[in-house]
PDB file of C-alpha atoms in Angstrom:
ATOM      1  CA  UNK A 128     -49.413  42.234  29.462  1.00 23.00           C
ATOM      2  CA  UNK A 129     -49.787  41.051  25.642  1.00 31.00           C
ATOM      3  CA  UNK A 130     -49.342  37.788  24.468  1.00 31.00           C
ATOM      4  CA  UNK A 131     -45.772  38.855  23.196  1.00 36.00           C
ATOM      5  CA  UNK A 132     -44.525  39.858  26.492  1.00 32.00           C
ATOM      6  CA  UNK A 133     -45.879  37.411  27.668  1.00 33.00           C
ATOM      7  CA  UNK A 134     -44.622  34.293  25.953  1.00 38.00           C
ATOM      8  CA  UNK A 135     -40.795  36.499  25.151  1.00 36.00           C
ATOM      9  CA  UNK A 136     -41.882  36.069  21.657  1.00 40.00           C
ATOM     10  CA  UNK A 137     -42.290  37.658  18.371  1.00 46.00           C
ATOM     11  CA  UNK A 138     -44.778  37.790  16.059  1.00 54.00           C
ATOM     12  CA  UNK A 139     -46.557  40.162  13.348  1.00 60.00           C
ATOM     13  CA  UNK A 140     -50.101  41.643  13.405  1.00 67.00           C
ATOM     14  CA  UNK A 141     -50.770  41.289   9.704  1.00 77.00           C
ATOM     15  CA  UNK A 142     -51.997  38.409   7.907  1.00 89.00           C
ATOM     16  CA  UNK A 143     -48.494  36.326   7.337  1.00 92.00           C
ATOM     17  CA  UNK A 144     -48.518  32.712   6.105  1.00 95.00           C
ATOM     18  CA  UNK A 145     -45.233  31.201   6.496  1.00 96.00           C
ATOM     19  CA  UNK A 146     -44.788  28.043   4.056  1.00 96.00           C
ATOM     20  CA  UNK A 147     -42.143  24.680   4.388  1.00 96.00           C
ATOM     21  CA  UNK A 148     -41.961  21.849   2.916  1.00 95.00           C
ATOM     22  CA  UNK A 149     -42.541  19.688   6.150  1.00 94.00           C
ATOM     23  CA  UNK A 150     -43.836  19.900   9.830  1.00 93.00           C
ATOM     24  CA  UNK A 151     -40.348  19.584  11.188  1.00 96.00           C
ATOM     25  CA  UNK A 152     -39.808  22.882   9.479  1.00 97.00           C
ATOM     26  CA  UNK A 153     -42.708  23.935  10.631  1.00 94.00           C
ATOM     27  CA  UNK A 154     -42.266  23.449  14.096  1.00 93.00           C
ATOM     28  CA  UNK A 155     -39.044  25.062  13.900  1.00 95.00           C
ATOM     29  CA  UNK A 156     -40.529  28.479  12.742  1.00 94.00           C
ATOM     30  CA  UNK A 157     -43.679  27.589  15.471  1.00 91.00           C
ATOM     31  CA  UNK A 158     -40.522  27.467  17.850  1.00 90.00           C
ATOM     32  CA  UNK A 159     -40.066  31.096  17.848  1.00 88.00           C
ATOM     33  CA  UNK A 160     -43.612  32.105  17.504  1.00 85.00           C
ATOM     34  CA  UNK A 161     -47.031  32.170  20.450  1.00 80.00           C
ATOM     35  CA  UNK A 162     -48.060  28.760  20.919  1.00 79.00           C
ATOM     36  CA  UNK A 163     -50.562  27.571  17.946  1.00 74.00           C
ATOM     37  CA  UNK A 164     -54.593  28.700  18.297  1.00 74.00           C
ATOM     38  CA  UNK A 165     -56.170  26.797  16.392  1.00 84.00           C
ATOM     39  CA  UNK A 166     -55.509  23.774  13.218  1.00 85.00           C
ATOM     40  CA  UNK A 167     -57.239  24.685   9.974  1.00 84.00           C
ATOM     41  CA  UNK A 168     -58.281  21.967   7.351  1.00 84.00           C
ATOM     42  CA  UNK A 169     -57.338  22.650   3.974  1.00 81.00           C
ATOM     43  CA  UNK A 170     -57.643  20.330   0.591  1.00 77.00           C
ATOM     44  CA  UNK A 171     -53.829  18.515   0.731  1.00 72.00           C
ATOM     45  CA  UNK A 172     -53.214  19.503   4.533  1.00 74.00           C
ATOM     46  CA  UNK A 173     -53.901  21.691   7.099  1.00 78.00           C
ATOM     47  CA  UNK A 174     -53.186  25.717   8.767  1.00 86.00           C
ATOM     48  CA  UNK A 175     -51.521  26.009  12.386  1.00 89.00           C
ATOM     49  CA  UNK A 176     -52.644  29.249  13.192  1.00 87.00           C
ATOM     50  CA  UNK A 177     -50.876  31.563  15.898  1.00 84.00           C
ATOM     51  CA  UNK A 178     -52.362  32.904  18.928  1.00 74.00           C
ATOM     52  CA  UNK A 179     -51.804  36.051  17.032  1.00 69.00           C
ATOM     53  CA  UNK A 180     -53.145  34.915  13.866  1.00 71.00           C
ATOM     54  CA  UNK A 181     -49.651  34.311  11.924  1.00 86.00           C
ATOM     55  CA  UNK A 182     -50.108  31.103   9.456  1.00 93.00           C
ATOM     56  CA  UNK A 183     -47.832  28.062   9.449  1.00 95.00           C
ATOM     57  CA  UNK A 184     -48.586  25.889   6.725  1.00 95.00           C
ATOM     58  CA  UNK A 185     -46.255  22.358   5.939  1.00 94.00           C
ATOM     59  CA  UNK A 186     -46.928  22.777   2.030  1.00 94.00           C
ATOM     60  CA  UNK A 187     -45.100  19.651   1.181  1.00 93.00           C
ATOM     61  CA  UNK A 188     -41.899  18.147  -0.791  1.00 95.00           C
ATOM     62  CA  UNK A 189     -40.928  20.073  -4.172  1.00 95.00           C
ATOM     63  CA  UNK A 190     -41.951  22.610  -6.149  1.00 96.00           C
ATOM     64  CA  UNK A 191     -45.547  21.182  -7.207  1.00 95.00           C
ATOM     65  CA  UNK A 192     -46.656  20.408  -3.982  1.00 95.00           C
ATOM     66  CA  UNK A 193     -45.262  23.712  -2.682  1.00 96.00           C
ATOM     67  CA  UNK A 194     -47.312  25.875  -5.430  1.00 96.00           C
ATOM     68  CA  UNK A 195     -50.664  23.926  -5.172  1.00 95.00           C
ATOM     69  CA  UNK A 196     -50.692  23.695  -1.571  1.00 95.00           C
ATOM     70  CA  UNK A 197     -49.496  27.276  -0.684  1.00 96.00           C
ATOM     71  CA  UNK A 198     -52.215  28.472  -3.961  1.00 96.00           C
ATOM     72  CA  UNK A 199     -54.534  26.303  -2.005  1.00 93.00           C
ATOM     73  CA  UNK A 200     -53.901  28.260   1.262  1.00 94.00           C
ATOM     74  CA  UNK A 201     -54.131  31.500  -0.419  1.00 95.00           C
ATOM     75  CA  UNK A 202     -57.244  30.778  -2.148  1.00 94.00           C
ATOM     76  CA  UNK A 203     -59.175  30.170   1.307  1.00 91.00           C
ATOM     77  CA  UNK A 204     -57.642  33.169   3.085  1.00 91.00           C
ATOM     78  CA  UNK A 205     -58.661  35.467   0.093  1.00 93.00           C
ATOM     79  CA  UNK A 206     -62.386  33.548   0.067  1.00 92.00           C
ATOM     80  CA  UNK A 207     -62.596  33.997   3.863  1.00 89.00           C
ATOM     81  CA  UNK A 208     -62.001  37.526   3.387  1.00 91.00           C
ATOM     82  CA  UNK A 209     -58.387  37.755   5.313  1.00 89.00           C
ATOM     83  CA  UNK A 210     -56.131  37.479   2.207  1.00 93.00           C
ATOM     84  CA  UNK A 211     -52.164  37.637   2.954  1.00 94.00           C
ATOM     85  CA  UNK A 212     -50.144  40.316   2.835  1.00 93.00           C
ATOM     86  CA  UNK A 213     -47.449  38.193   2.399  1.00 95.00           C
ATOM     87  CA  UNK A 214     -45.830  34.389   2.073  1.00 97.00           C
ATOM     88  CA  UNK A 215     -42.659  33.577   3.438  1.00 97.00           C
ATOM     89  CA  UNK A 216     -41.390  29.901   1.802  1.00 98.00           C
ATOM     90  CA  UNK A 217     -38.707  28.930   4.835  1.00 97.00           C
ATOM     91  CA  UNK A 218     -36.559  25.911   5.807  1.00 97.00           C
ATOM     92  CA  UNK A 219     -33.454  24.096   5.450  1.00 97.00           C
ATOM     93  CA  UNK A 220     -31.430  23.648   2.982  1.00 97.00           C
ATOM     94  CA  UNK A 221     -28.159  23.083   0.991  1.00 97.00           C
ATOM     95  CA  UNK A 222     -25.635  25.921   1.163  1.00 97.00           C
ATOM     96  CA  UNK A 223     -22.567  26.709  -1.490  1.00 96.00           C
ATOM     97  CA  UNK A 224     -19.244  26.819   0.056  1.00 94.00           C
ATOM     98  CA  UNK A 225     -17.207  28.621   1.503  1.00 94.00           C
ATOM     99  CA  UNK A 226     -20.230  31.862   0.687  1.00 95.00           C
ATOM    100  CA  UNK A 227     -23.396  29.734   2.705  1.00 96.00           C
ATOM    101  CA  UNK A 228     -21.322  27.228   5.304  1.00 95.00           C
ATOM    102  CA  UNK A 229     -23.317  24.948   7.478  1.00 95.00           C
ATOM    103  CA  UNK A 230     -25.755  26.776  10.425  1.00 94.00           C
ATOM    104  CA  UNK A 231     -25.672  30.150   8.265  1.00 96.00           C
ATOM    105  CA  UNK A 232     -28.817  31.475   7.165  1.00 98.00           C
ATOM    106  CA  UNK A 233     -29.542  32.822   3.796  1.00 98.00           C
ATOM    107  CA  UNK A 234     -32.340  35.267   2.321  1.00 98.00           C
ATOM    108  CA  UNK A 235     -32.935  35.295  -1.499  1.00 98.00           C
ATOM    109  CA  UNK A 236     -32.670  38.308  -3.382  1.00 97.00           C
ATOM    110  CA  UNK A 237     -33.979  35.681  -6.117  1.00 98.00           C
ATOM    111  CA  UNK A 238     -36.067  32.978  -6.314  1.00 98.00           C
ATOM    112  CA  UNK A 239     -35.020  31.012  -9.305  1.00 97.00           C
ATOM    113  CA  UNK A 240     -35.733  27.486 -10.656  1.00 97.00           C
ATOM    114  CA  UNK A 241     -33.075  25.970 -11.821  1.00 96.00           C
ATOM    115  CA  UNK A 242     -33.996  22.950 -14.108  1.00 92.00           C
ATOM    116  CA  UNK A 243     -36.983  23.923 -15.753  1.00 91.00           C
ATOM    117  CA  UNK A 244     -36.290  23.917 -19.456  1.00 89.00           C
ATOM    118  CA  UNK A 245     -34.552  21.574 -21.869  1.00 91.00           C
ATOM    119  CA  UNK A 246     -31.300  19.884 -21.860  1.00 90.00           C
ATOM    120  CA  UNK A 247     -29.854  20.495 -25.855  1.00 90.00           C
ATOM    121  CA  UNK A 248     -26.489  19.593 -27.144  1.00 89.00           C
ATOM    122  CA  UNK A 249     -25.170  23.019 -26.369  1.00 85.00           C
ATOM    123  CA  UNK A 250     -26.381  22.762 -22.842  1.00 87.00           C
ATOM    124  CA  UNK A 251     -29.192  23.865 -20.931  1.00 89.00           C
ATOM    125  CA  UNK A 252     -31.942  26.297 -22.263  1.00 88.00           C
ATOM    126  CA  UNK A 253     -34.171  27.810 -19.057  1.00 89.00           C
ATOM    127  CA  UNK A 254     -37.966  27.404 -19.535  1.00 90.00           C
ATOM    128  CA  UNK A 255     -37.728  31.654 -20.766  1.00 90.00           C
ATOM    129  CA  UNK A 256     -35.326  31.017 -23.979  1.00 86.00           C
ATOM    130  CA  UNK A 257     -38.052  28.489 -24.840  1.00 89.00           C
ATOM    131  CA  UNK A 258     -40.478  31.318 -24.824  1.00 89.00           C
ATOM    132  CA  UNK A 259     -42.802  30.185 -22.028  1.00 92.00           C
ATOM    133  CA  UNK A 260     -43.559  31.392 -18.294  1.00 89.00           C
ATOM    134  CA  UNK A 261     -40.169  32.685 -15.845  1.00 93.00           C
ATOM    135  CA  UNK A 262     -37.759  31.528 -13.914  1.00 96.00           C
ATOM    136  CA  UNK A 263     -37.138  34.227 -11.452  1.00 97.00           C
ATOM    137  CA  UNK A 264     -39.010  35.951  -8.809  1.00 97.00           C
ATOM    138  CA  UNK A 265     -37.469  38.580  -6.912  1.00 97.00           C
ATOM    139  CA  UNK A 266     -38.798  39.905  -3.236  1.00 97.00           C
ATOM    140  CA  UNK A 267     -38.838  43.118  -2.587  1.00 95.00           C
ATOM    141  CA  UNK A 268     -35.678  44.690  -2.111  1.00 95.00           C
ATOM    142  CA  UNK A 269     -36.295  46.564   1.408  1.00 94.00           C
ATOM    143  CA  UNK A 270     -38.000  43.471   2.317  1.00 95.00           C
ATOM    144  CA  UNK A 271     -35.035  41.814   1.608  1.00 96.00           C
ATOM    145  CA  UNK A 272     -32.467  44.404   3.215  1.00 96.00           C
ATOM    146  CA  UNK A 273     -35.043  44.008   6.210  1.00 95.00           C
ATOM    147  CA  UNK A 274     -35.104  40.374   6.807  1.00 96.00           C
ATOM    148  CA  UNK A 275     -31.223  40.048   6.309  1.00 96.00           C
ATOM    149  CA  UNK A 276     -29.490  43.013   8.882  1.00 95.00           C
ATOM    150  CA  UNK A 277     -32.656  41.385  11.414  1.00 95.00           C
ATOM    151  CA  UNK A 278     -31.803  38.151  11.243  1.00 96.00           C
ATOM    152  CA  UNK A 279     -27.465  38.599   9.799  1.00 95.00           C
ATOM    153  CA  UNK A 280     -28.200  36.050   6.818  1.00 97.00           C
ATOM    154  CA  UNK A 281     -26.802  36.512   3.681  1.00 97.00           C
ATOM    155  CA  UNK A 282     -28.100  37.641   0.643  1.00 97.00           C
ATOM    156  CA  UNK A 283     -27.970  35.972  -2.947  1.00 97.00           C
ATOM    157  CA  UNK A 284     -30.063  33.628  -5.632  1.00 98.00           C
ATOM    158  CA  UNK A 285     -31.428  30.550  -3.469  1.00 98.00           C
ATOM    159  CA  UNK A 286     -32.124  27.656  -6.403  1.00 98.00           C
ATOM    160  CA  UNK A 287     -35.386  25.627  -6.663  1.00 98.00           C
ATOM    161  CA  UNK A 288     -34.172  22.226  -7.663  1.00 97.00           C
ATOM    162  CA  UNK A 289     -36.310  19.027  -8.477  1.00 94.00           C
ATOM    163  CA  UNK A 290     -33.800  17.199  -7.849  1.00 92.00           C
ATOM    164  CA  UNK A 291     -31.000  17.496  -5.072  1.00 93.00           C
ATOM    165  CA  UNK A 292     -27.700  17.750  -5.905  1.00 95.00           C
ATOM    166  CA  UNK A 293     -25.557  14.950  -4.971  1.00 93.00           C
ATOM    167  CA  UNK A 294     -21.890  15.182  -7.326  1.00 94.00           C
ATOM    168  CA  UNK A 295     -19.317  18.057  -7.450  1.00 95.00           C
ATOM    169  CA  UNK A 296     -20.152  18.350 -11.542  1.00 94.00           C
ATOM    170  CA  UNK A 297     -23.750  19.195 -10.534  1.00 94.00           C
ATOM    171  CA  UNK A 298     -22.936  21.727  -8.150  1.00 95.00           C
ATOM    172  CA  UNK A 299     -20.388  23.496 -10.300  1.00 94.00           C
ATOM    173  CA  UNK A 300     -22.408  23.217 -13.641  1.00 93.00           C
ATOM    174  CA  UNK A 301     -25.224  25.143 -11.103  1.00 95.00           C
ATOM    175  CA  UNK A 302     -22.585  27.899  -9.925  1.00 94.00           C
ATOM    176  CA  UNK A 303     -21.889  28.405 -13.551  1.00 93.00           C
ATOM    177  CA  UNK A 304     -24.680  28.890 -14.480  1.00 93.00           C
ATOM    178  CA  UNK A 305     -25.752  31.006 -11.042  1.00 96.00           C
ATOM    179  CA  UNK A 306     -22.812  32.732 -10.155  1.00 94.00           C
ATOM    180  CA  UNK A 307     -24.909  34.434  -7.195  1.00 95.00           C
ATOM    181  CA  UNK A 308     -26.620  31.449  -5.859  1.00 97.00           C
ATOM    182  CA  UNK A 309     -25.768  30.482  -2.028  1.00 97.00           C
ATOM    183  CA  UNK A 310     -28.379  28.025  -1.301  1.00 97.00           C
ATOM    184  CA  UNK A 311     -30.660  25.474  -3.010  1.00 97.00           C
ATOM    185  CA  UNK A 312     -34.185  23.696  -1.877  1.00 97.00           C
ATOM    186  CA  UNK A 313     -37.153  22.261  -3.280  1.00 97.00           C
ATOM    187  CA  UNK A 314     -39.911  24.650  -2.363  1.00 97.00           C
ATOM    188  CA  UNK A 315     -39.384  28.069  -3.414  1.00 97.00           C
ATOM    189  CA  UNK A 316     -40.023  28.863  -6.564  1.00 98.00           C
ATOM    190  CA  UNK A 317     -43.588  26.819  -6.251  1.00 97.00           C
ATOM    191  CA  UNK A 318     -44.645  28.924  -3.353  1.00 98.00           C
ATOM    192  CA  UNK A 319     -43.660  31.735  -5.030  1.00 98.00           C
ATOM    193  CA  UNK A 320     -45.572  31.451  -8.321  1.00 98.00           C
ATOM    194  CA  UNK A 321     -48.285  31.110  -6.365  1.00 97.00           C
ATOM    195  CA  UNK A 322     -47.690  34.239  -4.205  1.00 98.00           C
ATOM    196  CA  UNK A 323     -47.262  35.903  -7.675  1.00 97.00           C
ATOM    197  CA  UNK A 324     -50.505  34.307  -8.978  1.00 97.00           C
ATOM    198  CA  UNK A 325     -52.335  36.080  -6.362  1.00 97.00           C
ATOM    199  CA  UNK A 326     -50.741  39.403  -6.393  1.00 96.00           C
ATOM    200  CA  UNK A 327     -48.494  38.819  -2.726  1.00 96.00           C
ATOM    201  CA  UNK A 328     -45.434  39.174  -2.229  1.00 96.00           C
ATOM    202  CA  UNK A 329     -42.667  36.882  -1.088  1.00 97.00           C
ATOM    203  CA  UNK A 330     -39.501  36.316   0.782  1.00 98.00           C
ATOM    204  CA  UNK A 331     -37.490  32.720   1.274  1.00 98.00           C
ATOM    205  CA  UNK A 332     -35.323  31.666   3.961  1.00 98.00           C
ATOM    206  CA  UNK A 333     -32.980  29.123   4.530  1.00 98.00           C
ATOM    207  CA  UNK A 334     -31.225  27.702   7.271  1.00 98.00           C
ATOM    208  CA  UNK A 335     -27.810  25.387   5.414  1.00 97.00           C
ATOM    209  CA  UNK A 336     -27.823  21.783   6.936  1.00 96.00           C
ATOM    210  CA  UNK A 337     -25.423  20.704   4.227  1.00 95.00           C
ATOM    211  CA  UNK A 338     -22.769  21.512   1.593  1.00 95.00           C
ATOM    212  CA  UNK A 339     -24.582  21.212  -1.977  1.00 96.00           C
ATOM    213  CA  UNK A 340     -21.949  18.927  -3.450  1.00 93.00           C
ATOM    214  CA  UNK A 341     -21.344  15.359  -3.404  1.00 91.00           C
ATOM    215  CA  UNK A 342     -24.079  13.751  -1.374  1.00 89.00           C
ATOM    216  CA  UNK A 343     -22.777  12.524   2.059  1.00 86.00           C
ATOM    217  CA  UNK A 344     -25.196  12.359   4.784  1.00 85.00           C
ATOM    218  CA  UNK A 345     -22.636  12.344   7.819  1.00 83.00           C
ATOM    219  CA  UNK A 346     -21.881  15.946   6.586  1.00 83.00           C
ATOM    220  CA  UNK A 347     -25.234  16.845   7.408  1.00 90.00           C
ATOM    221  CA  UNK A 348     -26.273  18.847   9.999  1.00 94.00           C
ATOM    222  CA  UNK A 349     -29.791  19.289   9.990  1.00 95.00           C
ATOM    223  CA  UNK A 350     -30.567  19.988  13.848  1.00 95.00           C
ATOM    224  CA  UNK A 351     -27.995  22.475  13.872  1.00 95.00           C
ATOM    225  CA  UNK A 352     -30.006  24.333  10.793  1.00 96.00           C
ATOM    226  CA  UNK A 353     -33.442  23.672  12.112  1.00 97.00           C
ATOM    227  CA  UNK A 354     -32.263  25.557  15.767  1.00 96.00           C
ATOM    228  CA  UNK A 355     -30.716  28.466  13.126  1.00 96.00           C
ATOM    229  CA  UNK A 356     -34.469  28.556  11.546  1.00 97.00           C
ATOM    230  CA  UNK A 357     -35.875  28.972  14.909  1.00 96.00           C
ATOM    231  CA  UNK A 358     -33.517  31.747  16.069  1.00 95.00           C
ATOM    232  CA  UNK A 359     -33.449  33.489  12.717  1.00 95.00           C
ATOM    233  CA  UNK A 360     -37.178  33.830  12.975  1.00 92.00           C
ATOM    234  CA  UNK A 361     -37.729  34.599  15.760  1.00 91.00           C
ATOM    235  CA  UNK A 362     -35.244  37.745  14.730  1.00 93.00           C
ATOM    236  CA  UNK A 363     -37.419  38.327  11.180  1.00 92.00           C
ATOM    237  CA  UNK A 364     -41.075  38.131  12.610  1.00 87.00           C
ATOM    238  CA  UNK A 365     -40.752  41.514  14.080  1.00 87.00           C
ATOM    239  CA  UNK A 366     -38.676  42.999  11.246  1.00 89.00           C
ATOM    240  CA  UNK A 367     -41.146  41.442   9.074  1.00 88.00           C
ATOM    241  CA  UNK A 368     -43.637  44.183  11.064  1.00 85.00           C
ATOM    242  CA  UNK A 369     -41.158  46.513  10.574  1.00 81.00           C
ATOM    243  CA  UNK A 370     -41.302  46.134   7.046  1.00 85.00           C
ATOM    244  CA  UNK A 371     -45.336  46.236   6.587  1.00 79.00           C
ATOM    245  CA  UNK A 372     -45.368  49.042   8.462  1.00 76.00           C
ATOM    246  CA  UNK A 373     -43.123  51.469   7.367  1.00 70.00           C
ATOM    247  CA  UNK A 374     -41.611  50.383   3.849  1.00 65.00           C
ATOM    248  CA  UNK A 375     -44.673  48.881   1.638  1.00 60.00           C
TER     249      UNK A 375
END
């Protein structure tokens, strides 16, 4: 019997490194994988490898720590001669209501930062109109029909902030300027400059454990999103198989 059948889990068979922001997240997505192999030591933290060789790495808080970290992670796999194939940034976040209530999972059909740029007297000018860098990645679009009818998330822009948002005027003045975004974290857009740094694709996930809105911590609900993280990948490792197989 394989390990799969074994443990009545899922898990791919190419190299996958799955990044969030902390090891609570982490051991959410470990929840639905083989039990961990082996720990790894990297500069700024450390790999839990799979049984079956998928990477789990906590990358860290915000979108800094996220990119040098997961760049970090990269860099050794690709040195070691086992570079990914590609980086999933996962874990809980806010969600926009009513589109993203509480417990619902979404995917991102884009990754975008949302307050990198300058704040002028007519508003707020992305990092782009400035003329430097982007603030937009976008996963591959089987990859993202894939992960969403496996896993029943919805689809739309999940925000990078630096910041969380904590007033109704920030949330709106976000919607406004996003009309497609469902979801908002720290992490996303870091890991996935450096996925795009090194050539790999990416794909984010998000469990909601709160309304983005006016900050109000008894409306949270973050065991309820870390168990929805844990089922929803458990549904998405094999469709994540799926996917290398047949649609790359």
């Amino acid at each position: 019997m394989d390990l799969q059948a074994q443990e009545g889990l899922s898990t791919t068979s190419f190299p996958l490194l799955v990044a969030t922001a902390v090891p609570v997240e982490r051991d959410a997505v470990a929840g639905a994988l083989p039990p961990a192999a082996e720990e790894i030591r990297l500069p700024g933290g450390s790999l839990r490898r799979t049984a079956a060789g998928l990477d789990l790495l906590a990358a860290g808080v915000g979108p800094a720590l996220a990119a040098a970290t997961t760049a970090g992670a990269l860099t050794a796999a690709a040195l070691a001669g086992r570079p990914y194939r590609l980086v999933v940034s996962a874990g809980i976040g806010g969600g926009f209501l009513p589109d993203a209530p509480v417990g619902s999972l979404v995917v991102a059909d884009a990754i975008t930062v949302a307050d990198l740029g300058a704040q002028t007297a007519d508003g707020f000018l992305p990092v782009t109109e400035l003329g430097f860098g982007t603030v937009t990645h976008r996963p591959p679009e089987s990859l993202v029909r894939v992960a969403a009818e496996a896993t029943g998330a919805r689809t739309g822009t999940i925000l990078t902030v630096s910041t969380v948002t904590g007033t109704a005027a920030r949330a709106a003045a976000l919607r406004a300027r996003h009309p497609g975004a469902l979801a908002e974290g720290m992490e996303g857009f870091g890991v996935a400059e450096a996925a795009a740094a090194h050539g790999v694709p990416v794909l984010e996930i998000r469990a909601v454990s709160n309304p983005v809105g006016p900050r109000d911590r008894a409306a949270w609900r973050i065991a309820d999103a870390l168990a929805a993280l844990t089922e929803g990948f458990g549904k998405l490792a094999p469709a994540l198989e799926s996917w290398n197989t047949h649609d790359q």
